């Protein structure tokens, strides 16, 4: 379990700075499910929209908004399988056509990566046995 903290400015800076007095600042952040998030003085364990008001000594309080999302870590997947093709035939594997001829050395091993928007790419490895009907 990890703890992530929103570090903006010190409270003294927010309270006393004319630059931030009366301002609203919004943030979006995400953490892994099961982790915790320290937002100013509040420990967050759930997704949601949170708001904190920082009082200013001379008026013009500052507001900080946070939208917190959780994500589930993903797992890279690797799949390996074996198949056969007759010498002279072609084999479609993901986005590749594997053409075989008398110079093809069996087995042909091809790996492709399938990207995932979440960063957990999957890989597929094919071991393709090229069968020569005249010899096998």
PDB file of C-alpha atoms in Angstrom:
ATOM      1  CA  UNK A   1       0.000   0.000   0.000  1.00  0.00           C
ATOM      2  CA  UNK A   2       1.320   3.428  -0.939  1.00  0.00           C
ATOM      3  CA  UNK A   3       0.493   6.929   0.195  1.00  0.00           C
ATOM      4  CA  UNK A   4       0.386   9.744  -2.329  1.00  0.00           C
ATOM      5  CA  UNK A   5       0.230  13.356  -1.217  1.00  0.00           C
ATOM      6  CA  UNK A   6      -0.969  16.445  -3.033  1.00  0.00           C
ATOM      7  CA  UNK A   7       1.721  19.038  -2.499  1.00  0.00           C
ATOM      8  CA  UNK A   8       0.577  22.442  -3.687  1.00  0.00           C
ATOM      9  CA  UNK A   9       2.078  25.107  -1.493  1.00  0.00           C
ATOM     10  CA  UNK A  10       2.476  25.438   2.182  1.00  0.00           C
ATOM     11  CA  UNK A  11      -0.685  26.552   3.928  1.00  0.00           C
ATOM     12  CA  UNK A  12       1.135  29.679   5.075  1.00  0.00           C
ATOM     13  CA  UNK A  13       1.853  30.613   1.464  1.00  0.00           C
ATOM     14  CA  UNK A  14      -1.756  30.044   0.432  1.00  0.00           C
ATOM     15  CA  UNK A  15      -3.122  31.974   3.383  1.00  0.00           C
ATOM     16  CA  UNK A  16      -0.872  34.944   3.069  1.00  0.00           C
ATOM     17  CA  UNK A  17      -0.087  35.275  -0.622  1.00  0.00           C
ATOM     18  CA  UNK A  18      -1.971  37.918  -2.577  1.00  0.00           C
ATOM     19  CA  UNK A  19      -1.427  35.761  -5.681  1.00  0.00           C
ATOM     20  CA  UNK A  20      -3.578  32.925  -4.337  1.00  0.00           C
ATOM     21  CA  UNK A  21      -6.015  34.834  -2.148  1.00  0.00           C
ATOM     22  CA  UNK A  22      -9.570  34.279  -3.330  1.00  0.00           C
ATOM     23  CA  UNK A  23      -8.498  31.791  -6.013  1.00  0.00           C
ATOM     24  CA  UNK A  24      -9.903  28.366  -6.800  1.00  0.00           C
ATOM     25  CA  UNK A  25      -7.418  25.745  -7.942  1.00  0.00           C
ATOM     26  CA  UNK A  26      -8.549  22.390  -9.370  1.00  0.00           C
ATOM     27  CA  UNK A  27      -6.543  19.184  -9.687  1.00  0.00           C
ATOM     28  CA  UNK A  28      -7.199  15.743 -11.130  1.00  0.00           C
ATOM     29  CA  UNK A  29      -5.173  12.797  -9.931  1.00  0.00           C
ATOM     30  CA  UNK A  30      -5.309   9.020  -9.765  1.00  0.00           C
ATOM     31  CA  UNK A  31      -3.875   6.337  -7.562  1.00  0.00           C
ATOM     32  CA  UNK A  32      -3.819   2.575  -7.587  1.00  0.00           C
ATOM     33  CA  UNK A  33      -6.741   0.793  -5.930  1.00  0.00           C
ATOM     34  CA  UNK A  34      -5.932   0.063  -2.302  1.00  0.00           C
ATOM     35  CA  UNK A  35      -3.570   3.025  -1.933  1.00  0.00           C
ATOM     36  CA  UNK A  36      -4.289   6.168   0.076  1.00  0.00           C
ATOM     37  CA  UNK A  37      -4.126   9.838  -0.832  1.00  0.00           C
ATOM     38  CA  UNK A  38      -3.378  12.687   1.553  1.00  0.00           C
ATOM     39  CA  UNK A  39      -5.294  15.782   0.476  1.00  0.00           C
ATOM     40  CA  UNK A  40      -4.276  18.692   2.689  1.00  0.00           C
ATOM     41  CA  UNK A  41      -5.455  17.295   6.046  1.00  0.00           C
ATOM     42  CA  UNK A  42      -7.714  14.466   4.844  1.00  0.00           C
ATOM     43  CA  UNK A  43      -6.668  10.880   4.148  1.00  0.00           C
ATOM     44  CA  UNK A  44      -8.658   9.655   1.129  1.00  0.00           C
ATOM     45  CA  UNK A  45      -9.433   6.028   0.394  1.00  0.00           C
ATOM     46  CA  UNK A  46     -12.300   6.446  -2.083  1.00  0.00           C
ATOM     47  CA  UNK A  47     -12.780   8.001  -5.509  1.00  0.00           C
ATOM     48  CA  UNK A  48     -14.595  11.267  -5.634  1.00  0.00           C
ATOM     49  CA  UNK A  49     -14.541  15.032  -5.751  1.00  0.00           C
ATOM     50  CA  UNK A  50     -13.037  16.734  -2.734  1.00  0.00           C
ATOM     51  CA  UNK A  51     -12.752  20.363  -1.741  1.00  0.00           C
ATOM     52  CA  UNK A  52     -10.785  22.234   0.878  1.00  0.00           C
ATOM     53  CA  UNK A  53     -11.018  25.907   1.734  1.00  0.00           C
ATOM     54  CA  UNK A  54      -7.894  27.603   2.987  1.00  0.00           C
ATOM     55  CA  UNK A  55      -8.884  30.633   5.066  1.00  0.00           C
ATOM     56  CA  UNK A  56      -6.997  33.837   4.430  1.00  0.00           C
ATOM     57  CA  UNK A  57      -6.235  36.161   7.317  1.00  0.00           C
ATOM     58  CA  UNK A  58      -7.425  39.246   5.454  1.00  0.00           C
ATOM     59  CA  UNK A  59     -10.340  37.547   3.661  1.00  0.00           C
ATOM     60  CA  UNK A  60     -10.441  36.111   0.170  1.00  0.00           C
ATOM     61  CA  UNK A  61     -10.206  32.445   1.109  1.00  0.00           C
ATOM     62  CA  UNK A  62      -8.650  30.042  -1.411  1.00  0.00           C
ATOM     63  CA  UNK A  63     -10.368  26.850  -2.531  1.00  0.00           C
ATOM     64  CA  UNK A  64      -8.661  23.689  -3.711  1.00  0.00           C
ATOM     65  CA  UNK A  65     -10.691  21.101  -5.621  1.00  0.00           C
ATOM     66  CA  UNK A  66      -9.503  17.545  -6.232  1.00  0.00           C
ATOM     67  CA  UNK A  67     -11.017  14.891  -8.467  1.00  0.00           C
ATOM     68  CA  UNK A  68      -9.546  11.560  -7.411  1.00  0.00           C
ATOM     69  CA  UNK A  69      -9.825   8.387  -9.478  1.00  0.00           C
ATOM     70  CA  UNK A  70      -8.611   4.890  -8.722  1.00  0.00           C
ATOM     71  CA  UNK A  71      -7.133   2.528 -11.262  1.00  0.00           C
ATOM     72  CA  UNK A  72      -6.621  -1.189 -11.109  1.00  0.00           C
ATOM     73  CA  UNK A  73      -3.113  -2.270 -11.981  1.00  0.00           C
ATOM     74  CA  UNK A  74      -3.026  -4.437 -15.031  1.00  0.00           C
ATOM     75  CA  UNK A  75      -1.081  -7.560 -15.773  1.00  0.00           C
ATOM     76  CA  UNK A  76       0.898  -8.225 -18.904  1.00  0.00           C
ATOM     77  CA  UNK A  77      -0.307 -11.377 -20.605  1.00  0.00           C
ATOM     78  CA  UNK A  78       1.820 -13.723 -22.674  1.00  0.00           C
ATOM     79  CA  UNK A  79       0.240 -16.435 -24.788  1.00  0.00           C
ATOM     80  CA  UNK A  80       2.263 -19.072 -26.623  1.00  0.00           C
ATOM     81  CA  UNK A  81       0.853 -21.613 -29.006  1.00  0.00           C
ATOM     82  CA  UNK A  82       1.929 -24.017 -31.720  1.00  0.00           C
ATOM     83  CA  UNK A  83       0.352 -24.658 -35.099  1.00  0.00           C
ATOM     84  CA  UNK A  84       1.263 -26.271 -38.406  1.00  0.00           C
ATOM     85  CA  UNK A  85       1.151 -25.265 -42.056  1.00  0.00           C
ATOM     86  CA  UNK A  86       1.894 -27.142 -45.278  1.00  0.00           C
ATOM     87  CA  UNK A  87       5.075 -26.082 -47.087  1.00  0.00           C
ATOM     88  CA  UNK A  88       4.139 -23.574 -49.795  1.00  0.00           C
ATOM     89  CA  UNK A  89       1.078 -22.298 -47.935  1.00  0.00           C
ATOM     90  CA  UNK A  90       0.772 -19.022 -46.059  1.00  0.00           C
ATOM     91  CA  UNK A  91      -0.322 -18.433 -42.488  1.00  0.00           C
ATOM     92  CA  UNK A  92      -1.969 -15.285 -41.139  1.00  0.00           C
ATOM     93  CA  UNK A  93      -0.697 -14.427 -37.654  1.00  0.00           C
ATOM     94  CA  UNK A  94      -2.106 -11.265 -36.050  1.00  0.00           C
ATOM     95  CA  UNK A  95      -1.053  -8.669 -38.668  1.00  0.00           C
ATOM     96  CA  UNK A  96       1.559 -10.733 -40.512  1.00  0.00           C
ATOM     97  CA  UNK A  97       1.319 -13.176 -43.372  1.00  0.00           C
ATOM     98  CA  UNK A  98       3.932 -15.889 -42.992  1.00  0.00           C
ATOM     99  CA  UNK A  99       4.721 -17.314 -46.432  1.00  0.00           C
ATOM    100  CA  UNK A 100       6.513 -20.656 -46.578  1.00  0.00           C
ATOM    101  CA  UNK A 101       8.720 -22.074 -49.322  1.00  0.00           C
ATOM    102  CA  UNK A 102      11.570 -24.567 -49.701  1.00  0.00           C
ATOM    103  CA  UNK A 103      13.927 -22.165 -47.894  1.00  0.00           C
ATOM    104  CA  UNK A 104      11.731 -21.922 -44.789  1.00  0.00           C
ATOM    105  CA  UNK A 105      13.387 -23.422 -41.726  1.00  0.00           C
ATOM    106  CA  UNK A 106      10.918 -25.150 -39.430  1.00  0.00           C
ATOM    107  CA  UNK A 107       9.794 -24.240 -36.870  1.00  0.00           C
ATOM    108  CA  UNK A 108       9.142 -20.559 -37.514  1.00  0.00           C
ATOM    109  CA  UNK A 109       8.808 -18.616 -34.246  1.00  0.00           C
ATOM    110  CA  UNK A 110       7.064 -15.242 -34.390  1.00  0.00           C
ATOM    111  CA  UNK A 111       6.152 -12.924 -31.500  1.00  0.00           C
ATOM    112  CA  UNK A 112       3.780  -9.980 -31.702  1.00  0.00           C
ATOM    113  CA  UNK A 113       2.939  -7.367 -29.078  1.00  0.00           C
ATOM    114  CA  UNK A 114      -0.613  -6.127 -28.738  1.00  0.00           C
ATOM    115  CA  UNK A 115      -0.523  -2.697 -27.077  1.00  0.00           C
ATOM    116  CA  UNK A 116      -2.987  -1.857 -24.359  1.00  0.00           C
ATOM    117  CA  UNK A 117      -4.131   1.676 -23.628  1.00  0.00           C
ATOM    118  CA  UNK A 118      -3.570   1.050 -19.929  1.00  0.00           C
ATOM    119  CA  UNK A 119       0.065   0.175 -20.508  1.00  0.00           C
ATOM    120  CA  UNK A 120      -0.254  -3.564 -20.044  1.00  0.00           C
ATOM    121  CA  UNK A 121       0.715  -4.967 -23.392  1.00  0.00           C
ATOM    122  CA  UNK A 122       0.054  -8.583 -24.301  1.00  0.00           C
ATOM    123  CA  UNK A 123       2.417 -10.737 -26.307  1.00  0.00           C
ATOM    124  CA  UNK A 124       1.567 -13.694 -28.481  1.00  0.00           C
ATOM    125  CA  UNK A 125       4.228 -16.152 -29.598  1.00  0.00           C
ATOM    126  CA  UNK A 126       3.529 -18.603 -32.393  1.00  0.00           C
ATOM    127  CA  UNK A 127       5.663 -21.639 -33.088  1.00  0.00           C
ATOM    128  CA  UNK A 128       4.719 -22.626 -36.620  1.00  0.00           C
ATOM    129  CA  UNK A 129       5.761 -26.086 -37.786  1.00  0.00           C
ATOM    130  CA  UNK A 130       6.162 -26.205 -41.557  1.00  0.00           C
ATOM    131  CA  UNK A 131       5.138 -29.631 -42.820  1.00  0.00           C
ATOM    132  CA  UNK A 132       6.513 -30.980 -46.102  1.00  0.00           C
ATOM    133  CA  UNK A 133       3.989 -33.558 -47.342  1.00  0.00           C
ATOM    134  CA  UNK A 134       6.661 -35.115 -49.536  1.00  0.00           C
ATOM    135  CA  UNK A 135       8.973 -35.825 -46.588  1.00  0.00           C
ATOM    136  CA  UNK A 136       6.706 -36.148 -43.538  1.00  0.00           C
TER     137      UNK A 136
END
